XYZ file of C-alpha atoms in Angstrom:
541
model
C -0.029 0.182 -0.183
C 1.112 3.694 -0.305
C 1.942 5.427 2.544
C -1.086 7.506 2.861
C -2.362 5.022 5.656
C -5.897 4.358 3.446
C -5.382 0.644 4.097
C -6.993 0.502 7.848
C -9.971 3.283 7.472
C -11.778 -0.077 5.204
C -9.975 -2.336 7.400
C -12.114 -0.580 10.046
C -14.907 -0.405 7.394
C -15.536 -4.150 6.730
C -15.171 -5.091 10.600
C -17.269 -2.403 11.533
C -20.060 -4.847 9.484
C -19.094 -7.913 9.933
C -18.872 -6.811 14.410
C -22.670 -7.787 16.256
C -23.712 -3.779 18.481
C -25.814 -3.904 21.662
C -25.245 -1.141 22.396
C -23.485 2.356 22.543
C -19.379 1.475 23.095
C -20.104 -0.738 20.433
C -18.817 1.863 18.122
C -15.578 3.031 19.697
C -15.201 -1.236 20.544
C -16.030 -1.684 16.226
C -12.954 1.073 15.612
C -10.298 -0.169 18.125
C -10.265 -4.015 17.215
C -10.621 -3.461 13.388
C -7.519 -0.884 13.339
C -5.681 -3.666 15.119
C -5.534 -5.693 12.550
C -2.975 -5.959 10.132
C -3.637 -5.998 6.202
C -2.834 -9.108 5.543
C -6.050 -10.563 6.779
C -8.463 -8.371 4.578
C -8.933 -7.769 1.625
C -6.778 -3.923 0.969
C -8.757 -0.847 -0.883
C -8.631 -0.848 -4.399
C -9.348 -4.432 -5.088
C -12.658 -6.432 -5.393
C -13.561 -7.270 -1.425
C -14.736 -10.454 -1.439
C -16.236 -10.728 1.997
C -18.587 -7.420 1.718
C -19.972 -8.515 -1.195
C -21.310 -12.067 0.418
C -22.999 -10.022 2.735
C -25.568 -8.045 2.671
C -25.826 -4.348 1.069
C -26.724 -1.934 3.529
C -28.748 1.181 1.985
C -27.134 3.727 3.009
C -28.742 7.779 1.729
C -27.247 10.696 0.990
C -28.964 14.226 0.071
C -26.724 16.915 -1.073
C -26.060 20.275 -2.981
C -23.641 21.468 -5.684
C -22.693 24.209 -7.941
C -21.637 21.658 -10.272
C -23.132 22.592 -14.196
C -24.907 18.907 -14.629
C -26.037 16.801 -11.718
C -24.676 13.919 -11.394
C -27.065 10.753 -12.472
C -27.616 9.034 -8.743
C -27.458 5.108 -10.717
C -24.148 5.524 -12.446
C -20.899 3.470 -12.720
C -19.549 5.910 -9.972
C -22.562 4.519 -7.401
C -21.696 1.091 -8.868
C -18.163 0.794 -8.383
C -18.742 2.170 -4.317
C -21.402 0.007 -4.261
C -19.129 -3.133 -5.570
C -16.176 -1.253 -2.900
C -17.841 -1.443 0.360
C -20.678 -3.704 -0.517
C -23.648 -1.120 -0.127
C -26.942 0.334 -1.823
C -25.264 3.579 -2.433
C -28.632 6.098 -3.051
C -27.149 9.822 -3.310
C -29.558 12.697 -3.694
C -27.896 15.790 -5.423
C -29.873 19.344 -6.535
C -28.313 22.349 -7.396
C -27.396 24.726 -4.427
C -29.567 27.248 -5.314
C -32.389 25.208 -4.454
C -31.045 23.092 -1.821
C -30.976 25.200 0.783
C -34.974 24.851 0.345
C -35.059 20.926 -0.600
C -33.982 20.536 2.714
C -35.185 22.684 4.970
C -38.638 20.421 3.011
C -37.008 17.344 4.619
C -35.856 18.204 7.712
C -39.407 19.552 8.483
C -40.186 16.087 7.581
C -38.006 14.720 9.683
C -37.646 11.332 6.941
C -34.459 12.327 6.710
C -31.185 9.893 4.545
C -28.770 8.515 6.692
C -25.769 10.724 5.697
C -26.447 15.305 4.792
C -25.361 17.684 3.068
C -24.241 21.983 3.986
C -21.954 25.038 2.593
C -21.557 25.803 6.123
C -22.883 26.052 9.614
C -25.494 27.646 9.506
C -28.429 28.699 11.301
C -30.325 26.090 10.672
C -27.477 23.945 10.898
C -27.011 25.278 14.866
C -31.119 24.779 15.487
C -31.297 21.189 14.493
C -28.712 20.631 15.208
C -29.620 21.450 19.479
C -32.756 19.993 17.908
C -31.771 16.137 18.496
C -31.780 15.966 14.013
C -27.684 15.008 14.101
C -25.830 12.017 15.765
C -22.436 13.679 18.164
C -19.398 12.086 16.729
C -17.241 13.811 18.912
C -16.388 9.822 20.992
C -15.814 8.701 17.581
C -13.598 10.894 15.410
C -10.983 9.703 17.174
C -10.412 6.781 15.112
C -10.191 7.145 11.987
C -7.075 7.848 10.040
C -7.827 10.700 7.989
C -10.352 12.311 10.425
C -8.180 11.999 14.009
C -5.982 14.947 12.046
C -8.821 17.384 11.108
C -7.452 20.686 12.907
C -9.402 21.633 16.356
C -10.037 24.536 14.644
C -12.178 22.709 11.942
C -13.847 20.810 14.018
C -15.005 23.740 16.584
C -16.689 25.771 13.657
C -18.982 22.585 13.004
C -19.429 22.468 16.370
C -21.961 23.353 18.470
C -22.176 23.516 23.130
C -19.576 21.000 22.616
C -20.618 18.632 20.476
C -19.590 17.521 17.439
C -22.374 16.678 15.177
C -20.382 17.576 11.297
C -16.909 15.337 9.408
C -16.145 19.307 7.601
C -14.686 19.069 4.265
C -11.230 20.920 3.476
C -11.135 23.725 1.991
C -8.259 25.995 0.827
C -7.342 29.456 2.393
C -5.504 31.068 -0.256
C -6.819 30.449 -3.031
C -10.476 30.760 -3.151
C -12.342 32.982 -5.159
C -10.683 36.147 -6.046
C -10.882 39.902 -8.632
C -9.488 38.106 -11.966
C -8.268 40.420 -14.726
C -8.159 40.148 -18.901
C -4.510 40.734 -19.105
C -4.812 40.092 -22.420
C -6.763 43.004 -23.116
C -5.371 44.963 -20.718
C -1.971 44.156 -23.830
C -4.635 45.048 -26.313
C -5.077 49.069 -25.069
C -1.747 48.850 -23.476
C -3.157 49.517 -19.685
C -1.416 48.468 -16.788
C -2.159 45.771 -13.701
C -4.284 48.336 -12.023
C -2.939 49.000 -8.370
C -6.018 51.372 -6.844
C -9.626 51.977 -7.090
C -8.925 55.046 -9.460
C -6.390 53.068 -12.004
C -9.661 50.464 -12.082
C -11.947 52.600 -12.974
C -10.192 53.221 -15.880
C -9.899 50.461 -16.797
C -13.043 49.582 -16.816
C -14.566 52.076 -18.244
C -11.511 50.995 -20.636
C -12.675 48.279 -21.258
C -17.209 48.917 -21.966
C -15.680 51.785 -24.890
C -12.669 50.639 -26.709
C -13.028 47.322 -27.346
C -10.667 45.789 -25.663
C -10.827 42.390 -27.909
C -10.179 43.809 -31.168
C -13.026 42.118 -32.861
C -14.821 45.999 -33.605
C -17.982 45.796 -32.378
C -18.661 47.731 -28.468
C -20.037 43.515 -27.566
C -17.889 44.361 -23.827
C -18.333 45.893 -20.214
C -15.278 46.323 -17.473
C -17.397 43.840 -14.106
C -19.501 41.150 -13.712
C -21.341 42.275 -10.894
C -25.041 39.986 -8.902
C -27.211 40.112 -6.057
C -29.850 37.520 -7.187
C -30.439 36.351 -3.975
C -26.927 36.011 -2.563
C -26.358 40.044 -2.170
C -23.696 41.488 -3.510
C -21.427 39.431 -5.605
C -18.917 40.149 -5.534
C -18.238 43.576 -5.744
C -14.600 44.355 -5.813
C -13.259 43.709 -2.206
C -9.626 44.778 -3.505
C -8.688 43.495 -0.294
C -9.538 42.887 3.118
C -10.230 46.377 3.552
C -12.513 46.600 1.407
C -13.582 42.913 2.425
C -18.098 43.170 3.414
C -16.956 39.598 4.286
C -14.286 40.859 6.808
C -14.637 41.433 10.202
C -11.273 43.866 9.823
C -12.036 47.164 10.857
C -12.998 48.338 14.268
C -15.780 51.039 15.617
C -15.026 53.936 17.864
C -15.569 51.093 21.274
C -12.341 49.493 20.227
C -15.123 46.162 18.588
C -13.930 44.789 15.734
C -17.526 45.748 13.368
C -18.338 43.528 9.648
C -16.899 44.529 6.819
C -20.843 45.901 5.456
C -20.593 49.010 7.181
C -17.510 50.050 6.964
C -16.545 53.178 5.172
C -13.833 50.899 3.400
C -16.756 49.396 1.912
C -18.905 52.992 1.400
C -15.452 53.814 -0.824
C -16.545 50.386 -2.520
C -19.906 51.907 -3.191
C -19.383 54.314 -4.533
C -16.768 53.293 -7.101
C -18.869 50.458 -8.278
C -21.255 53.346 -8.759
C -18.909 56.075 -11.021
C -18.758 52.300 -13.363
C -22.202 51.919 -13.253
C -23.165 55.899 -13.573
C -20.344 55.691 -17.147
C -21.781 51.845 -18.441
C -19.501 49.602 -17.434
C -21.475 47.505 -15.246
C -24.607 45.729 -16.689
C -28.482 48.449 -17.020
C -30.089 45.005 -15.141
C -26.936 43.083 -13.412
C -29.616 43.302 -9.856
C -32.225 40.589 -11.529
C -29.049 38.983 -12.862
C -28.029 35.904 -11.418
C -24.301 34.659 -10.397
C -24.694 32.222 -13.230
C -26.003 34.430 -16.008
C -23.068 36.673 -14.850
C -20.426 34.144 -14.631
C -21.393 32.389 -17.947
C -21.122 35.739 -19.702
C -17.106 36.476 -18.331
C -16.465 33.339 -19.628
C -18.007 34.301 -23.082
C -15.899 37.276 -23.100
C -18.017 40.065 -22.489
C -16.778 41.209 -18.864
C -12.919 41.618 -17.816
C -13.404 41.569 -14.447
C -14.630 38.700 -12.462
C -14.270 37.163 -9.661
C -13.300 32.512 -9.454
C -11.017 30.387 -7.699
C -7.928 29.370 -9.243
C -8.640 25.955 -7.140
C -11.538 23.392 -7.557
C -13.764 24.642 -10.573
C -15.044 22.881 -13.927
C -12.427 23.958 -16.676
C -14.833 23.875 -19.431
C -15.631 27.453 -19.309
C -11.877 28.301 -19.378
C -11.608 26.666 -22.169
C -14.767 27.711 -23.818
C -13.591 30.481 -23.410
C -10.036 29.507 -25.360
C -11.877 28.158 -27.846
C -13.848 31.726 -29.548
C -11.270 33.768 -28.060
C -7.844 32.262 -28.273
C -6.447 35.268 -27.179
C -7.957 35.512 -23.825
C -5.319 35.199 -20.650
C -6.425 35.475 -17.233
C -4.530 37.169 -14.147
C -5.718 37.363 -10.283
C -5.628 41.037 -9.497
C -2.904 41.653 -6.753
C -5.214 43.147 -3.328
C -4.711 47.127 -3.488
C -2.179 49.058 -0.311
C -4.969 49.547 2.396
C -4.390 52.864 3.860
C -3.394 51.269 7.485
C -0.172 50.088 5.472
C -1.439 45.941 4.448
C -2.615 44.955 1.674
C -3.196 40.687 0.650
C -7.490 38.787 1.125
C -9.290 37.514 3.407
C -9.338 33.972 3.813
C -10.856 32.351 1.556
C -12.082 30.211 5.072
C -10.813 28.377 8.204
C -9.899 25.696 5.977
C -13.489 24.074 6.000
C -15.799 24.173 3.157
C -18.626 22.056 3.043
C -19.854 19.258 5.545
C -21.692 15.756 6.186
C -23.964 15.287 9.077
C -24.903 12.199 10.402
C -28.895 11.147 11.164
C -29.432 11.098 14.433
C -31.248 7.323 14.404
C -28.048 6.356 13.069
C -27.417 5.993 17.176
C -29.402 1.860 16.955
C -27.170 1.300 14.124
C -23.432 2.210 15.387
C -22.330 -0.284 12.780
C -23.182 1.407 10.046
C -22.214 4.268 11.893
C -18.243 3.096 11.407
C -19.149 2.014 7.512
C -20.051 5.854 6.755
C -16.583 7.101 8.550
C -14.949 4.684 6.404
C -15.722 5.736 3.681
C -15.307 9.932 4.506
C -12.308 8.461 5.416
C -10.937 6.962 2.828
C -11.911 9.463 0.860
C -10.503 12.315 2.713
C -7.100 11.613 3.196
C -4.314 12.594 1.945
C -2.585 10.509 -1.842
C 0.335 13.175 -2.317
C 0.978 14.059 -6.233
C 3.696 12.208 -6.747
C 1.398 9.318 -5.859
C -1.413 9.668 -8.207
C -0.700 8.362 -11.159
C -2.657 4.733 -11.866
C -0.301 2.540 -9.951
C -2.438 3.741 -7.247
C -5.429 1.341 -6.935
C -6.650 4.491 -4.412
C -6.062 7.397 -6.390
C -7.215 4.981 -9.651
C -10.395 3.794 -7.853
C -10.702 7.841 -6.475
C -10.866 9.129 -10.392
C -13.096 6.419 -11.949
C -10.140 5.063 -13.934
C -6.867 6.047 -16.044
C -7.869 7.273 -19.040
C -12.214 7.040 -18.147
C -12.162 9.139 -15.661
C -9.031 11.501 -16.032
C -5.968 10.545 -17.751
C -2.268 10.766 -17.564
C -0.517 13.784 -19.475
C 3.359 14.390 -18.521
C 3.065 12.542 -15.209
C -0.088 14.493 -14.220
C -3.580 13.017 -14.270
C -6.042 15.355 -14.720
C -10.060 14.625 -15.268
C -11.908 14.201 -18.357
C -14.548 16.785 -19.180
C -17.738 15.366 -18.379
C -16.638 12.578 -16.472
C -17.978 12.950 -13.221
C -19.921 9.856 -13.152
C -17.328 7.764 -13.061
C -15.183 9.312 -10.090
C -16.471 7.769 -7.246
C -15.173 11.318 -6.154
C -17.642 13.577 -7.315
C -19.783 11.324 -5.339
C -18.180 11.770 -1.714
C -16.010 14.329 -0.143
C -14.029 15.246 -3.780
C -11.523 16.758 -1.921
C -8.392 15.479 0.170
C -7.377 16.748 4.162
C -3.581 17.871 2.384
C -1.038 18.439 5.323
C -0.669 22.560 3.589
C -3.069 24.582 1.302
C 1.095 24.517 -0.784
C 0.973 20.924 -1.457
C -2.283 20.869 -2.909
C -0.103 22.683 -6.123
C -3.597 23.501 -7.670
C -1.969 24.113 -10.763
C -1.162 20.225 -11.123
C -5.355 19.758 -12.138
C -6.054 21.231 -15.189
C -5.111 20.439 -18.467
C -6.707 23.156 -20.154
C -4.069 26.038 -21.539
C -6.111 28.946 -19.894
C -7.385 27.328 -16.959
C -3.243 26.391 -16.284
C -2.349 29.200 -16.702
C -4.509 31.161 -14.656
C -4.235 28.773 -12.125
C -0.421 29.281 -12.718
C -0.559 32.571 -12.052
C -2.603 32.897 -9.165
C -0.747 30.840 -7.936
C 2.414 32.637 -8.458
C 1.511 35.928 -7.704
C -0.510 34.962 -3.986
C 2.826 33.827 -3.019
C 3.743 37.010 -2.231
C 1.303 38.112 -0.200
C -0.751 37.950 3.265
C -3.580 36.066 4.360
C -6.170 37.989 7.056
C -7.765 35.743 9.351
C -11.637 36.321 9.545
C -12.041 36.500 13.709
C -15.624 35.235 12.829
C -14.183 32.291 10.677
C -13.843 30.553 14.102
C -16.210 30.847 16.559
C -19.749 30.404 16.152
C -21.923 32.902 16.840
C -26.662 31.890 17.285
C -26.927 35.542 16.653
C -25.142 35.867 13.290
C -26.880 33.185 12.252
C -30.004 34.275 13.216
C -30.103 38.184 11.991
C -26.858 38.346 9.987
C -29.047 37.269 5.844
C -32.101 39.418 7.207
C -29.569 41.906 7.835
C -27.520 42.200 4.425
C -30.702 41.713 2.341
C -31.892 44.387 3.637
C -28.558 46.139 3.505
C -27.450 45.210 0.340
C -31.413 46.679 -0.582
C -29.612 50.055 0.233
C -25.923 49.252 -0.957
C -28.598 48.318 -5.359
C -30.362 51.393 -5.362
C -26.789 53.332 -4.411
C -25.520 51.781 -6.902
C -27.640 52.853 -9.533
C -28.832 56.492 -8.172
C -31.624 56.180 -6.603
C -30.546 56.775 -3.367
C -27.579 59.014 -2.283
C -24.574 58.064 -1.032
C -25.018 60.689 1.563
C -27.791 57.464 3.264
C -24.623 56.195 4.262
C -24.100 56.507 7.906
C -29.075 55.775 7.758
C -27.934 52.313 6.055
C -25.699 50.988 8.928
C -27.427 52.849 11.601
C -30.817 50.455 9.989
C -28.279 47.605 10.748
C -27.367 48.135 14.082
C -30.208 49.034 14.733
C -32.247 45.701 14.021
C -30.295 43.498 15.252
C -26.581 44.111 14.035
C -25.232 46.016 16.702
C -25.998 42.881 19.252
C -24.446 40.803 17.259
C -21.501 42.574 17.014
C -21.167 42.995 21.219
C -21.717 39.038 20.723
C -19.116 38.458 18.343
C -16.604 40.586 20.009
C -17.490 38.696 23.263
C -17.052 34.965 21.481
C -13.663 35.932 20.144
C -11.999 37.276 23.724
C -13.750 34.039 24.989
C -11.529 31.580 22.486
C -8.609 33.734 23.312
C -9.023 34.622 18.679
C -6.554 36.184 17.492
C -7.531 37.951 14.113
C -4.406 39.247 12.222
C -2.660 38.018 8.671
C -1.036 34.748 7.971
């Protein structure tokens, strides 16, 4: 076996299923006894488990939301491979992420929950459902699984409610999240330098609108892609941590950290967006445009600036842009120097995005719990890049097999487009827990030349900057979970009217006061108290 230590996971799963379980103590007993067995005593992962085949399949149901362009089928070669490997009858049900919250709310209200329930973030619903006893506490179980036991404590804290862990968090990069992306070829075509402040960026985006940056002789380009349907303002033009509405970076007169939404730096950004709108550099219908439509317009060559992450994306979008405009070149805009002397973006998370909860009713089926946790541990276990090849049975199986789910190009495995239904990883977790962000080497994950160029540029650019550790990523504030989304939507209404000129920017202070009086100040008080109690130090890393 490879050095990633995956062997013990399937051992745990197999012996968990074979053992007879009569009480809560069996959770630990099953895993402990299994972990003492050697690989020679059972079939290793990556091979066919004949004992799993021999027993009756265990039904495992799962629901989750996806940002994918196409939802994978619940009856696919990948699902069949999962069934065969783990000796289960896997029943996944995926929804588009835009509609998933409503689907989940209906399911939770009905009470007939699947075994595994996915969620994007530990929001107010998660906290409420956990307190209501919908999910299985996992505190005493995770220590028995090699990959799960290595997840940082900060990640477990983010999915804890009243001291209980109710979810398996999925790893996500801190450095390679959504960043402002610009058409570098358009800059070059117009002889413009990379912008370093808002004035320069404004001039660039107006030029992208007025001066035919793609040189096709048509008036068919705009500066900035912007959206605001059901999401708040996406993505704006936050050119550093101090301008980011999601960052708790600035302090009020009382010395409290406050949300970026109501800061003067965000006001500066809104003024910038208002100027762009008045110059026609933002689409007139941006306020009713869906994020997916704006993204599609960027990748069809309409916008010169948008936000994209140099990690874990569908490279077909890049292929489409490259085929439409072969000279296209993309670059991450370096963060602007702030008036406090700092320069850098906000960490995309505390290292977690998405999570999987287990139905509380599984307390009666400890062998099934061990099987599920074993599967998730196996799919989370880090495989170094040098081991990602057809010779590694675990990797080859997870990625659907060489020349089926992926191909080898210059020694690097590259996923085959439209082969999601062949890759088991697309159905379970999908992201390994790496030892560091740098170890991920996202530039190795893509085969399309434009996608690879963009990711390499992003990695090289971001290497020279710090990232702000957002303190609210490391606490769970009940008031914030309960009230913030409504407050943000109300504030976005004001901001939207300011951008399009229906409300004067001089009304900013009134909008802030409304935010504070309707619960915003209570959130600020609670967040600052929790940060102090947890001894969390915001800052740069």
